[in-house]
Amino acid sequence: MLAAYAVGFVLFLCLRHWQAGLPWPEAAQDAAIFAFVPTIGGLVFRRALATGEKRQG
């Protein structure tokens, strides 16, 4: 999970800096939020799938 967050953070950091023209500190703050949301969503989805498999098995 940490690796997925790190990759998402770097990806969004670069996008926010180059596309939106934000300074690095503001781009880092935006990237932290933009990477955190999909990471948590993926974690919740993974947990839901694991719970469903336990109930079936």
CSV table of C-alpha atoms in Angstrom, one decimal:
chain,number,residue,atom,x,y,z
A,1,MET,CA,0.0,0.0,0.0
A,2,LEU,CA,2.8,2.4,0.8
A,3,ALA,CA,4.4,1.8,-2.6
A,4,ALA,CA,1.1,2.5,-4.4
A,5,TYR,CA,0.8,5.8,-2.4
A,6,ALA,CA,4.3,6.8,-3.2
A,7,VAL,CA,3.9,6.2,-6.9
A,8,GLY,CA,0.6,8.1,-6.9
A,9,PHE,CA,2.2,10.9,-4.9
A,10,VAL,CA,5.1,11.4,-7.3
A,11,LEU,CA,2.8,11.1,-10.4
A,12,PHE,CA,0.4,13.8,-9.1
A,13,LEU,CA,3.2,15.9,-7.8
A,14,CYS,CA,4.7,16.1,-11.3
A,15,LEU,CA,1.3,16.7,-12.9
A,16,ARG,CA,0.3,19.5,-10.5
A,17,HIS,CA,3.7,21.2,-10.9
A,18,TRP,CA,4.0,21.1,-14.7
A,19,GLN,CA,0.4,21.2,-15.8
A,20,ALA,CA,-1.1,23.6,-13.3
A,21,GLY,CA,2.2,25.6,-12.9
A,22,LEU,CA,2.0,25.4,-9.1
A,23,PRO,CA,5.1,26.0,-7.0
A,24,TRP,CA,6.6,22.8,-5.6
A,25,PRO,CA,5.3,23.3,-2.0
A,26,GLU,CA,1.7,23.8,-3.2
A,27,ALA,CA,2.0,21.0,-5.7
A,28,ALA,CA,3.3,18.6,-2.9
A,29,GLN,CA,0.2,19.5,-0.8
A,30,ASP,CA,-2.2,18.9,-3.7
A,31,ALA,CA,-0.4,15.7,-4.6
A,32,ALA,CA,-0.6,14.3,-1.1
A,33,ILE,CA,-4.4,14.8,-1.1
A,34,PHE,CA,-4.9,13.5,-4.7
A,35,ALA,CA,-2.8,10.4,-4.0
A,36,PHE,CA,-4.4,9.7,-0.6
A,37,VAL,CA,-8.0,9.5,-1.8
A,38,PRO,CA,-7.4,6.7,-4.5
A,39,THR,CA,-5.2,4.8,-2.1
A,40,ILE,CA,-7.9,4.7,0.6
A,41,GLY,CA,-10.5,3.8,-2.0
A,42,GLY,CA,-8.4,0.9,-3.2
A,43,LEU,CA,-7.8,-0.3,0.4
A,44,VAL,CA,-11.6,-0.2,1.1
A,45,PHE,CA,-12.3,-2.0,-2.2
A,46,ARG,CA,-9.7,-4.7,-1.4
A,47,ARG,CA,-11.1,-5.2,2.1
A,48,ALA,CA,-14.6,-5.5,0.7
A,49,LEU,CA,-13.4,-8.2,-1.7
A,50,ALA,CA,-11.6,-10.1,1.0
A,51,THR,CA,-14.8,-10.0,3.2
A,52,GLY,CA,-16.9,-11.3,0.3
A,53,GLU,CA,-14.6,-14.2,-0.3
A,54,LYS,CA,-14.6,-15.2,3.4
A,55,ARG,CA,-18.4,-15.2,3.4
A,56,GLN,CA,-18.5,-17.4,0.3
A,57,GLY,CA,-15.8,-19.8,1.4
